């Protein structure tokens, strides 16, 4: 018989507050067109993107996260000292160690919480949310700060016609805390590693460091290109449209609700055509508010869902207590979907 005492966590968890930060520089498609042979009409028709935000040198991964976190903590009505853990999802923090989560925890005045980074691409927010829920129910933390943050402008090849227009920068954060009722449903998540080559970094860091020009891509000036994110657009589009709608439906089923019970749909903001296709496949009713933040924010990977959530609530298009389906999907290929009650 075990001598270990049982955990004394909360019966359930919920999102208590949300915050976002978008860099001050707004970049229209015209800037992207300076480096690629395309048009504003083509970019909009293919992706739905008109503008995106690019960070300045001062708007670091940590700095953007601190801003978003402060808003989320205030929105939750708690103090930074009450944060028991900080989870950061990002692929654009360039220090292998230490985790940027530790720096963020210190800068927001959270004391000595558990703090770590995860790498799950565009599904990272969903992964972090699931971990936070488990920590609260298990009893290892009462309040968990979950951050999705990216500076994808640092990993964008502006000469790549297929991806140059896609990516933006920003940070979104939520505070997850205890609840007496279920407000975060079961997570449907997984990976398809056989498709890992469809979204990837062009060159591993060690190969870039070696600097062998015979094996590395060069820019138009004949210089070695900095590693960037590349993708097989059509393959990713087909996977997202046909497979992720199934995952979204599974999340609805796991939560015990139907599309008619939804108030809000917040998918990863990858592409407007993907979003519209998922809405059609899921047969979402007209009353469901759909996040289409991609138009002015671009694809911000792990930050896209909390940023879209924050904007919907700030503009009044979604309200506290609404039932929302969230789903993230991307590099790996990985995915995560769940149903939540908005804070």
mmCIF file with all atom_site columns, C-alpha atoms in Angstrom, residues 151-343:
data_model
loop_
_atom_site.group_PDB
_atom_site.id
_atom_site.type_symbol
_atom_site.label_atom_id
_atom_site.label_alt_id
_atom_site.label_comp_id
_atom_site.label_asym_id
_atom_site.label_entity_id
_atom_site.label_seq_id
_atom_site.pdbx_PDB_ins_code
_atom_site.Cartn_x
_atom_site.Cartn_y
_atom_site.Cartn_z
_atom_site.occupancy
_atom_site.B_iso_or_equiv
_atom_site.pdbx_formal_charge
_atom_site.auth_seq_id
_atom_site.auth_comp_id
_atom_site.auth_asym_id
_atom_site.auth_atom_id
_atom_site.pdbx_PDB_model_num
ATOM 1   C CA . UNK A 1 151 ? 9.205   36.718 -33.154 1.00 0.00 ? 151 UNK A CA 1
ATOM 2   C CA . UNK A 1 152 ? 8.741   34.892 -36.441 1.00 0.00 ? 152 UNK A CA 1
ATOM 3   C CA . UNK A 1 153 ? 10.086  37.859 -38.380 1.00 0.00 ? 153 UNK A CA 1
ATOM 4   C CA . UNK A 1 154 ? 13.489  36.579 -37.224 1.00 0.00 ? 154 UNK A CA 1
ATOM 5   C CA . UNK A 1 155 ? 12.793  33.242 -38.928 1.00 0.00 ? 155 UNK A CA 1
ATOM 6   C CA . UNK A 1 156 ? 11.218  34.519 -42.138 1.00 0.00 ? 156 UNK A CA 1
ATOM 7   C CA . UNK A 1 157 ? 12.941  34.278 -45.509 1.00 0.00 ? 157 UNK A CA 1
ATOM 8   C CA . UNK A 1 158 ? 11.745  37.467 -47.180 1.00 0.00 ? 158 UNK A CA 1
ATOM 9   C CA . UNK A 1 159 ? 12.820  36.102 -50.569 1.00 0.00 ? 159 UNK A CA 1
ATOM 10  C CA . UNK A 1 160 ? 10.657  32.988 -50.247 1.00 0.00 ? 160 UNK A CA 1
ATOM 11  C CA . UNK A 1 161 ? 7.495   33.707 -52.222 1.00 0.00 ? 161 UNK A CA 1
ATOM 12  C CA . UNK A 1 162 ? 5.636   30.888 -50.466 1.00 0.00 ? 162 UNK A CA 1
ATOM 13  C CA . UNK A 1 163 ? 6.151   32.064 -46.880 1.00 0.00 ? 163 UNK A CA 1
ATOM 14  C CA . UNK A 1 164 ? 7.457   35.658 -46.824 1.00 0.00 ? 164 UNK A CA 1
ATOM 15  C CA . UNK A 1 165 ? 3.983   37.124 -46.291 1.00 0.00 ? 165 UNK A CA 1
ATOM 16  C CA . UNK A 1 166 ? 2.732   34.663 -43.672 1.00 0.00 ? 166 UNK A CA 1
ATOM 17  C CA . UNK A 1 167 ? 4.421   35.368 -40.389 1.00 0.00 ? 167 UNK A CA 1
ATOM 18  C CA . UNK A 1 168 ? 4.061   37.998 -37.698 1.00 0.00 ? 168 UNK A CA 1
ATOM 19  C CA . UNK A 1 169 ? 5.200   38.688 -34.127 1.00 0.00 ? 169 UNK A CA 1
ATOM 20  C CA . UNK A 1 170 ? 3.353   38.978 -30.842 1.00 0.00 ? 170 UNK A CA 1
ATOM 21  C CA . UNK A 1 171 ? 2.526   37.473 -27.475 1.00 0.00 ? 171 UNK A CA 1
ATOM 22  C CA . UNK A 1 172 ? -0.681  36.190 -25.911 1.00 0.00 ? 172 UNK A CA 1
ATOM 23  C CA . UNK A 1 173 ? -1.151  34.995 -22.344 1.00 0.00 ? 173 UNK A CA 1
ATOM 24  C CA . UNK A 1 174 ? -3.812  33.484 -20.130 1.00 0.00 ? 174 UNK A CA 1
ATOM 25  C CA . UNK A 1 175 ? -4.023  32.794 -16.413 1.00 0.00 ? 175 UNK A CA 1
ATOM 26  C CA . UNK A 1 176 ? -5.472  29.395 -15.580 1.00 0.00 ? 176 UNK A CA 1
ATOM 27  C CA . UNK A 1 177 ? -6.833  28.859 -12.077 1.00 0.00 ? 177 UNK A CA 1
ATOM 28  C CA . UNK A 1 178 ? -9.087  26.647 -9.949  1.00 0.00 ? 178 UNK A CA 1
ATOM 29  C CA . UNK A 1 179 ? -12.775 26.118 -10.596 1.00 0.00 ? 179 UNK A CA 1
ATOM 30  C CA . UNK A 1 180 ? -15.676 24.247 -8.996  1.00 0.00 ? 180 UNK A CA 1
ATOM 31  C CA . UNK A 1 181 ? -17.104 23.453 -12.426 1.00 0.00 ? 181 UNK A CA 1
ATOM 32  C CA . UNK A 1 182 ? -15.524 22.114 -15.633 1.00 0.00 ? 182 UNK A CA 1
ATOM 33  C CA . UNK A 1 183 ? -14.551 25.035 -17.882 1.00 0.00 ? 183 UNK A CA 1
ATOM 34  C CA . UNK A 1 184 ? -11.712 23.401 -19.851 1.00 0.00 ? 184 UNK A CA 1
ATOM 35  C CA . UNK A 1 185 ? -12.763 20.281 -21.697 1.00 0.00 ? 185 UNK A CA 1
ATOM 36  C CA . UNK A 1 186 ? -10.715 17.183 -22.506 1.00 0.00 ? 186 UNK A CA 1
ATOM 37  C CA . UNK A 1 187 ? -7.887  17.866 -24.933 1.00 0.00 ? 187 UNK A CA 1
ATOM 38  C CA . UNK A 1 188 ? -7.722  16.014 -28.234 1.00 0.00 ? 188 UNK A CA 1
ATOM 39  C CA . UNK A 1 189 ? -4.063  16.192 -29.206 1.00 0.00 ? 189 UNK A CA 1
ATOM 40  C CA . UNK A 1 190 ? -1.445  14.263 -31.072 1.00 0.00 ? 190 UNK A CA 1
ATOM 41  C CA . UNK A 1 191 ? 1.324   14.264 -33.659 1.00 0.00 ? 191 UNK A CA 1
ATOM 42  C CA . UNK A 1 192 ? 2.025   12.961 -37.156 1.00 0.00 ? 192 UNK A CA 1
ATOM 43  C CA . UNK A 1 193 ? 5.798   12.808 -37.325 1.00 0.00 ? 193 UNK A CA 1
ATOM 44  C CA . UNK A 1 194 ? 5.755   11.202 -40.750 1.00 0.00 ? 194 UNK A CA 1
ATOM 45  C CA . UNK A 1 195 ? 4.758   14.658 -42.032 1.00 0.00 ? 195 UNK A CA 1
ATOM 46  C CA . UNK A 1 196 ? 7.511   16.537 -40.160 1.00 0.00 ? 196 UNK A CA 1
ATOM 47  C CA . UNK A 1 197 ? 9.165   17.717 -43.380 1.00 0.00 ? 197 UNK A CA 1
ATOM 48  C CA . UNK A 1 198 ? 6.112   19.721 -44.453 1.00 0.00 ? 198 UNK A CA 1
ATOM 49  C CA . UNK A 1 199 ? 6.865   22.544 -41.963 1.00 0.00 ? 199 UNK A CA 1
ATOM 50  C CA . UNK A 1 200 ? 10.428  22.885 -40.762 1.00 0.00 ? 200 UNK A CA 1
ATOM 51  C CA . UNK A 1 201 ? 13.465  25.058 -40.205 1.00 0.00 ? 201 UNK A CA 1
ATOM 52  C CA . UNK A 1 202 ? 15.433  25.263 -43.442 1.00 0.00 ? 202 UNK A CA 1
ATOM 53  C CA . UNK A 1 203 ? 18.856  24.589 -41.915 1.00 0.00 ? 203 UNK A CA 1
ATOM 54  C CA . UNK A 1 204 ? 19.787  23.111 -38.503 1.00 0.00 ? 204 UNK A CA 1
ATOM 55  C CA . UNK A 1 205 ? 21.803  25.492 -36.318 1.00 0.00 ? 205 UNK A CA 1
ATOM 56  C CA . UNK A 1 206 ? 24.913  23.294 -36.382 1.00 0.00 ? 206 UNK A CA 1
ATOM 57  C CA . UNK A 1 207 ? 24.983  23.206 -40.188 1.00 0.00 ? 207 UNK A CA 1
ATOM 58  C CA . UNK A 1 208 ? 24.489  26.969 -40.317 1.00 0.00 ? 208 UNK A CA 1
ATOM 59  C CA . UNK A 1 209 ? 27.348  27.383 -37.859 1.00 0.00 ? 209 UNK A CA 1
ATOM 60  C CA . UNK A 1 210 ? 29.616  25.239 -40.052 1.00 0.00 ? 210 UNK A CA 1
ATOM 61  C CA . UNK A 1 211 ? 29.039  27.705 -42.897 1.00 0.00 ? 211 UNK A CA 1
ATOM 62  C CA . UNK A 1 212 ? 29.608  25.312 -45.808 1.00 0.00 ? 212 UNK A CA 1
ATOM 63  C CA . UNK A 1 213 ? 28.290  27.360 -48.745 1.00 0.00 ? 213 UNK A CA 1
ATOM 64  C CA . UNK A 1 214 ? 28.135  24.254 -50.924 1.00 0.00 ? 214 UNK A CA 1
ATOM 65  C CA . UNK A 1 215 ? 25.348  22.830 -48.770 1.00 0.00 ? 215 UNK A CA 1
ATOM 66  C CA . UNK A 1 216 ? 23.528  25.947 -47.549 1.00 0.00 ? 216 UNK A CA 1
ATOM 67  C CA . UNK A 1 217 ? 20.944  28.150 -49.299 1.00 0.00 ? 217 UNK A CA 1
ATOM 68  C CA . UNK A 1 218 ? 22.163  31.561 -50.467 1.00 0.00 ? 218 UNK A CA 1
ATOM 69  C CA . UNK A 1 219 ? 20.287  34.834 -50.821 1.00 0.00 ? 219 UNK A CA 1
ATOM 70  C CA . UNK A 1 220 ? 20.201  37.027 -53.912 1.00 0.00 ? 220 UNK A CA 1
ATOM 71  C CA . UNK A 1 221 ? 23.492  38.643 -52.852 1.00 0.00 ? 221 UNK A CA 1
ATOM 72  C CA . UNK A 1 222 ? 25.235  35.266 -52.660 1.00 0.00 ? 222 UNK A CA 1
ATOM 73  C CA . UNK A 1 223 ? 25.345  35.241 -48.860 1.00 0.00 ? 223 UNK A CA 1
ATOM 74  C CA . UNK A 1 224 ? 24.340  32.298 -46.653 1.00 0.00 ? 224 UNK A CA 1
ATOM 75  C CA . UNK A 1 225 ? 20.718  32.658 -45.636 1.00 0.00 ? 225 UNK A CA 1
ATOM 76  C CA . UNK A 1 226 ? 19.884  32.718 -41.956 1.00 0.00 ? 226 UNK A CA 1
ATOM 77  C CA . UNK A 1 227 ? 17.754  29.658 -41.004 1.00 0.00 ? 227 UNK A CA 1
ATOM 78  C CA . UNK A 1 228 ? 14.084  30.270 -41.673 1.00 0.00 ? 228 UNK A CA 1
ATOM 79  C CA . UNK A 1 229 ? 10.755  28.480 -41.515 1.00 0.00 ? 229 UNK A CA 1
ATOM 80  C CA . UNK A 1 230 ? 9.679   26.795 -44.721 1.00 0.00 ? 230 UNK A CA 1
ATOM 81  C CA . UNK A 1 231 ? 6.638   24.737 -45.588 1.00 0.00 ? 231 UNK A CA 1
ATOM 82  C CA . UNK A 1 232 ? 4.999   22.700 -48.315 1.00 0.00 ? 232 UNK A CA 1
ATOM 83  C CA . UNK A 1 233 ? 1.959   24.917 -48.647 1.00 0.00 ? 233 UNK A CA 1
ATOM 84  C CA . UNK A 1 234 ? -0.434  22.613 -50.503 1.00 0.00 ? 234 UNK A CA 1
ATOM 85  C CA . UNK A 1 235 ? 0.320   19.595 -48.311 1.00 0.00 ? 235 UNK A CA 1
ATOM 86  C CA . UNK A 1 236 ? -0.165  21.630 -45.135 1.00 0.00 ? 236 UNK A CA 1
ATOM 87  C CA . UNK A 1 237 ? -3.381  23.163 -46.478 1.00 0.00 ? 237 UNK A CA 1
ATOM 88  C CA . UNK A 1 238 ? -4.897  19.781 -47.326 1.00 0.00 ? 238 UNK A CA 1
ATOM 89  C CA . UNK A 1 239 ? -3.919  18.329 -43.954 1.00 0.00 ? 239 UNK A CA 1
ATOM 90  C CA . UNK A 1 240 ? -5.311  21.282 -42.014 1.00 0.00 ? 240 UNK A CA 1
ATOM 91  C CA . UNK A 1 241 ? -8.582  21.431 -43.933 1.00 0.00 ? 241 UNK A CA 1
ATOM 92  C CA . UNK A 1 242 ? -9.415  17.730 -43.971 1.00 0.00 ? 242 UNK A CA 1
ATOM 93  C CA . UNK A 1 243 ? -7.779  16.347 -40.834 1.00 0.00 ? 243 UNK A CA 1
ATOM 94  C CA . UNK A 1 244 ? -8.064  19.205 -38.355 1.00 0.00 ? 244 UNK A CA 1
ATOM 95  C CA . UNK A 1 245 ? -11.806 19.572 -38.835 1.00 0.00 ? 245 UNK A CA 1
ATOM 96  C CA . UNK A 1 246 ? -12.029 15.947 -37.643 1.00 0.00 ? 246 UNK A CA 1
ATOM 97  C CA . UNK A 1 247 ? -9.935  16.785 -34.577 1.00 0.00 ? 247 UNK A CA 1
ATOM 98  C CA . UNK A 1 248 ? -12.119 19.808 -33.845 1.00 0.00 ? 248 UNK A CA 1
ATOM 99  C CA . UNK A 1 249 ? -15.211 17.607 -34.004 1.00 0.00 ? 249 UNK A CA 1
ATOM 100 C CA . UNK A 1 250 ? -13.574 15.111 -31.659 1.00 0.00 ? 250 UNK A CA 1
ATOM 101 C CA . UNK A 1 251 ? -12.979 17.925 -29.157 1.00 0.00 ? 251 UNK A CA 1
ATOM 102 C CA . UNK A 1 252 ? -16.661 18.871 -29.311 1.00 0.00 ? 252 UNK A CA 1
ATOM 103 C CA . UNK A 1 253 ? -17.622 15.242 -28.769 1.00 0.00 ? 253 UNK A CA 1
ATOM 104 C CA . UNK A 1 254 ? -15.183 14.882 -25.858 1.00 0.00 ? 254 UNK A CA 1
ATOM 105 C CA . UNK A 1 255 ? -16.708 17.961 -24.190 1.00 0.00 ? 255 UNK A CA 1
ATOM 106 C CA . UNK A 1 256 ? -20.187 16.551 -24.656 1.00 0.00 ? 256 UNK A CA 1
ATOM 107 C CA . UNK A 1 257 ? -21.488 19.381 -26.802 1.00 0.00 ? 257 UNK A CA 1
ATOM 108 C CA . UNK A 1 258 ? -22.427 20.025 -30.423 1.00 0.00 ? 258 UNK A CA 1
ATOM 109 C CA . UNK A 1 259 ? -21.631 22.870 -32.793 1.00 0.00 ? 259 UNK A CA 1
ATOM 110 C CA . UNK A 1 260 ? -25.003 24.403 -31.888 1.00 0.00 ? 260 UNK A CA 1
ATOM 111 C CA . UNK A 1 261 ? -23.796 24.810 -28.280 1.00 0.00 ? 261 UNK A CA 1
ATOM 112 C CA . UNK A 1 262 ? -20.802 26.906 -29.320 1.00 0.00 ? 262 UNK A CA 1
ATOM 113 C CA . UNK A 1 263 ? -20.608 30.684 -29.063 1.00 0.00 ? 263 UNK A CA 1
ATOM 114 C CA . UNK A 1 264 ? -17.092 31.175 -30.419 1.00 0.00 ? 264 UNK A CA 1
ATOM 115 C CA . UNK A 1 265 ? -14.609 29.354 -32.666 1.00 0.00 ? 265 UNK A CA 1
ATOM 116 C CA . UNK A 1 266 ? -10.925 30.280 -32.247 1.00 0.00 ? 266 UNK A CA 1
ATOM 117 C CA . UNK A 1 267 ? -8.731  28.256 -34.616 1.00 0.00 ? 267 UNK A CA 1
ATOM 118 C CA . UNK A 1 268 ? -5.018  28.787 -35.113 1.00 0.00 ? 268 UNK A CA 1
ATOM 119 C CA . UNK A 1 269 ? -4.655  31.853 -37.308 1.00 0.00 ? 269 UNK A CA 1
ATOM 120 C CA . UNK A 1 270 ? -2.690  30.271 -40.133 1.00 0.00 ? 270 UNK A CA 1
ATOM 121 C CA . UNK A 1 271 ? -4.703  31.117 -43.204 1.00 0.00 ? 271 UNK A CA 1
ATOM 122 C CA . UNK A 1 272 ? -8.158  32.580 -43.822 1.00 0.00 ? 272 UNK A CA 1
ATOM 123 C CA . UNK A 1 273 ? -9.030  29.882 -46.367 1.00 0.00 ? 273 UNK A CA 1
ATOM 124 C CA . UNK A 1 274 ? -8.247  27.162 -43.828 1.00 0.00 ? 274 UNK A CA 1
ATOM 125 C CA . UNK A 1 275 ? -10.432 28.891 -41.240 1.00 0.00 ? 275 UNK A CA 1
ATOM 126 C CA . UNK A 1 276 ? -13.349 29.282 -43.663 1.00 0.00 ? 276 UNK A CA 1
ATOM 127 C CA . UNK A 1 277 ? -13.040 25.659 -44.801 1.00 0.00 ? 277 UNK A CA 1
ATOM 128 C CA . UNK A 1 278 ? -13.113 24.397 -41.205 1.00 0.00 ? 278 UNK A CA 1
ATOM 129 C CA . UNK A 1 279 ? -16.197 26.493 -40.467 1.00 0.00 ? 279 UNK A CA 1
ATOM 130 C CA . UNK A 1 280 ? -17.923 24.937 -43.465 1.00 0.00 ? 280 UNK A CA 1
ATOM 131 C CA . UNK A 1 281 ? -16.855 21.374 -42.661 1.00 0.00 ? 281 UNK A CA 1
ATOM 132 C CA . UNK A 1 282 ? -17.912 21.688 -39.015 1.00 0.00 ? 282 UNK A CA 1
ATOM 133 C CA . UNK A 1 283 ? -21.218 23.209 -40.148 1.00 0.00 ? 283 UNK A CA 1
ATOM 134 C CA . UNK A 1 284 ? -20.970 25.949 -37.561 1.00 0.00 ? 284 UNK A CA 1
ATOM 135 C CA . UNK A 1 285 ? -24.229 27.891 -37.102 1.00 0.00 ? 285 UNK A CA 1
ATOM 136 C CA . UNK A 1 286 ? -24.437 31.557 -38.057 1.00 0.00 ? 286 UNK A CA 1
ATOM 137 C CA . UNK A 1 287 ? -24.522 32.624 -34.416 1.00 0.00 ? 287 UNK A CA 1
ATOM 138 C CA . UNK A 1 288 ? -20.980 31.313 -33.767 1.00 0.00 ? 288 UNK A CA 1
ATOM 139 C CA . UNK A 1 289 ? -18.387 34.100 -33.743 1.00 0.00 ? 289 UNK A CA 1
ATOM 140 C CA . UNK A 1 290 ? -15.289 33.077 -35.702 1.00 0.00 ? 290 UNK A CA 1
ATOM 141 C CA . UNK A 1 291 ? -11.846 34.552 -34.981 1.00 0.00 ? 291 UNK A CA 1
ATOM 142 C CA . UNK A 1 292 ? -10.255 35.940 -38.134 1.00 0.00 ? 292 UNK A CA 1
ATOM 143 C CA . UNK A 1 293 ? -7.385  37.813 -36.530 1.00 0.00 ? 293 UNK A CA 1
ATOM 144 C CA . UNK A 1 294 ? -5.026  36.541 -39.233 1.00 0.00 ? 294 UNK A CA 1
ATOM 145 C CA . UNK A 1 295 ? -6.074  39.423 -41.497 1.00 0.00 ? 295 UNK A CA 1
ATOM 146 C CA . UNK A 1 296 ? -4.218  42.023 -39.446 1.00 0.00 ? 296 UNK A CA 1
ATOM 147 C CA . UNK A 1 297 ? -1.864  39.902 -37.326 1.00 0.00 ? 297 UNK A CA 1
ATOM 148 C CA . UNK A 1 298 ? -0.636  37.201 -39.695 1.00 0.00 ? 298 UNK A CA 1
ATOM 149 C CA . UNK A 1 299 ? 0.443   33.784 -38.478 1.00 0.00 ? 299 UNK A CA 1
ATOM 150 C CA . UNK A 1 300 ? 2.013   34.149 -35.029 1.00 0.00 ? 300 UNK A CA 1
ATOM 151 C CA . UNK A 1 301 ? 2.253   30.410 -34.327 1.00 0.00 ? 301 UNK A CA 1
ATOM 152 C CA . UNK A 1 302 ? 1.905   29.719 -30.585 1.00 0.00 ? 302 UNK A CA 1
ATOM 153 C CA . UNK A 1 303 ? 0.660   33.266 -29.935 1.00 0.00 ? 303 UNK A CA 1
ATOM 154 C CA . UNK A 1 304 ? -2.188  33.216 -32.443 1.00 0.00 ? 304 UNK A CA 1
ATOM 155 C CA . UNK A 1 305 ? -4.975  31.670 -30.348 1.00 0.00 ? 305 UNK A CA 1
ATOM 156 C CA . UNK A 1 306 ? -4.557  33.796 -27.186 1.00 0.00 ? 306 UNK A CA 1
ATOM 157 C CA . UNK A 1 307 ? -4.059  36.920 -29.317 1.00 0.00 ? 307 UNK A CA 1
ATOM 158 C CA . UNK A 1 308 ? -7.253  36.174 -31.243 1.00 0.00 ? 308 UNK A CA 1
ATOM 159 C CA . UNK A 1 309 ? -9.093  35.426 -27.991 1.00 0.00 ? 309 UNK A CA 1
ATOM 160 C CA . UNK A 1 310 ? -7.948  38.704 -26.462 1.00 0.00 ? 310 UNK A CA 1
ATOM 161 C CA . UNK A 1 311 ? -9.032  40.718 -29.506 1.00 0.00 ? 311 UNK A CA 1
ATOM 162 C CA . UNK A 1 312 ? -12.483 39.109 -29.683 1.00 0.00 ? 312 UNK A CA 1
ATOM 163 C CA . UNK A 1 313 ? -13.116 39.974 -26.045 1.00 0.00 ? 313 UNK A CA 1
ATOM 164 C CA . UNK A 1 314 ? -11.635 43.468 -26.278 1.00 0.00 ? 314 UNK A CA 1
ATOM 165 C CA . UNK A 1 315 ? -13.862 44.306 -29.244 1.00 0.00 ? 315 UNK A CA 1
ATOM 166 C CA . UNK A 1 316 ? -16.975 42.823 -27.675 1.00 0.00 ? 316 UNK A CA 1
ATOM 167 C CA . UNK A 1 317 ? -17.374 40.147 -30.346 1.00 0.00 ? 317 UNK A CA 1
ATOM 168 C CA . UNK A 1 318 ? -17.027 37.542 -27.592 1.00 0.00 ? 318 UNK A CA 1
ATOM 169 C CA . UNK A 1 319 ? -17.925 37.867 -23.924 1.00 0.00 ? 319 UNK A CA 1
ATOM 170 C CA . UNK A 1 320 ? -17.137 36.338 -20.575 1.00 0.00 ? 320 UNK A CA 1
ATOM 171 C CA . UNK A 1 321 ? -18.818 32.986 -20.134 1.00 0.00 ? 321 UNK A CA 1
ATOM 172 C CA . UNK A 1 322 ? -19.007 32.172 -23.841 1.00 0.00 ? 322 UNK A CA 1
ATOM 173 C CA . UNK A 1 323 ? -18.264 28.599 -24.850 1.00 0.00 ? 323 UNK A CA 1
ATOM 174 C CA . UNK A 1 324 ? -15.360 28.469 -27.313 1.00 0.00 ? 324 UNK A CA 1
ATOM 175 C CA . UNK A 1 325 ? -13.725 25.757 -29.378 1.00 0.00 ? 325 UNK A CA 1
ATOM 176 C CA . UNK A 1 326 ? -9.974  26.331 -29.756 1.00 0.00 ? 326 UNK A CA 1
ATOM 177 C CA . UNK A 1 327 ? -7.660  24.341 -32.007 1.00 0.00 ? 327 UNK A CA 1
ATOM 178 C CA . UNK A 1 328 ? -3.995  24.753 -32.870 1.00 0.00 ? 328 UNK A CA 1
ATOM 179 C CA . UNK A 1 329 ? -2.048  22.831 -35.504 1.00 0.00 ? 329 UNK A CA 1
ATOM 180 C CA . UNK A 1 330 ? 1.331   23.110 -37.181 1.00 0.00 ? 330 UNK A CA 1
ATOM 181 C CA . UNK A 1 331 ? 4.964   22.029 -37.347 1.00 0.00 ? 331 UNK A CA 1
ATOM 182 C CA . UNK A 1 332 ? 5.608   18.508 -36.210 1.00 0.00 ? 332 UNK A CA 1
ATOM 183 C CA . UNK A 1 333 ? 2.982   17.960 -37.401 1.00 0.00 ? 333 UNK A CA 1
ATOM 184 C CA . UNK A 1 334 ? 1.198   18.466 -34.081 1.00 0.00 ? 334 UNK A CA 1
ATOM 185 C CA . UNK A 1 335 ? -2.278  19.507 -33.009 1.00 0.00 ? 335 UNK A CA 1
ATOM 186 C CA . UNK A 1 336 ? -4.378  20.226 -29.920 1.00 0.00 ? 336 UNK A CA 1
ATOM 187 C CA . UNK A 1 337 ? -8.058  21.083 -29.571 1.00 0.00 ? 337 UNK A CA 1
ATOM 188 C CA . UNK A 1 338 ? -10.340 21.668 -26.604 1.00 0.00 ? 338 UNK A CA 1
ATOM 189 C CA . UNK A 1 339 ? -13.498 23.477 -25.562 1.00 0.00 ? 339 UNK A CA 1
ATOM 190 C CA . UNK A 1 340 ? -13.167 26.270 -22.997 1.00 0.00 ? 340 UNK A CA 1
ATOM 191 C CA . UNK A 1 341 ? -15.270 28.851 -21.241 1.00 0.00 ? 341 UNK A CA 1
ATOM 192 C CA . UNK A 1 342 ? -13.966 32.340 -21.966 1.00 0.00 ? 342 UNK A CA 1
ATOM 193 C CA . UNK A 1 343 ? -12.757 34.312 -18.929 1.00 0.00 ? 343 UNK A CA 1
#
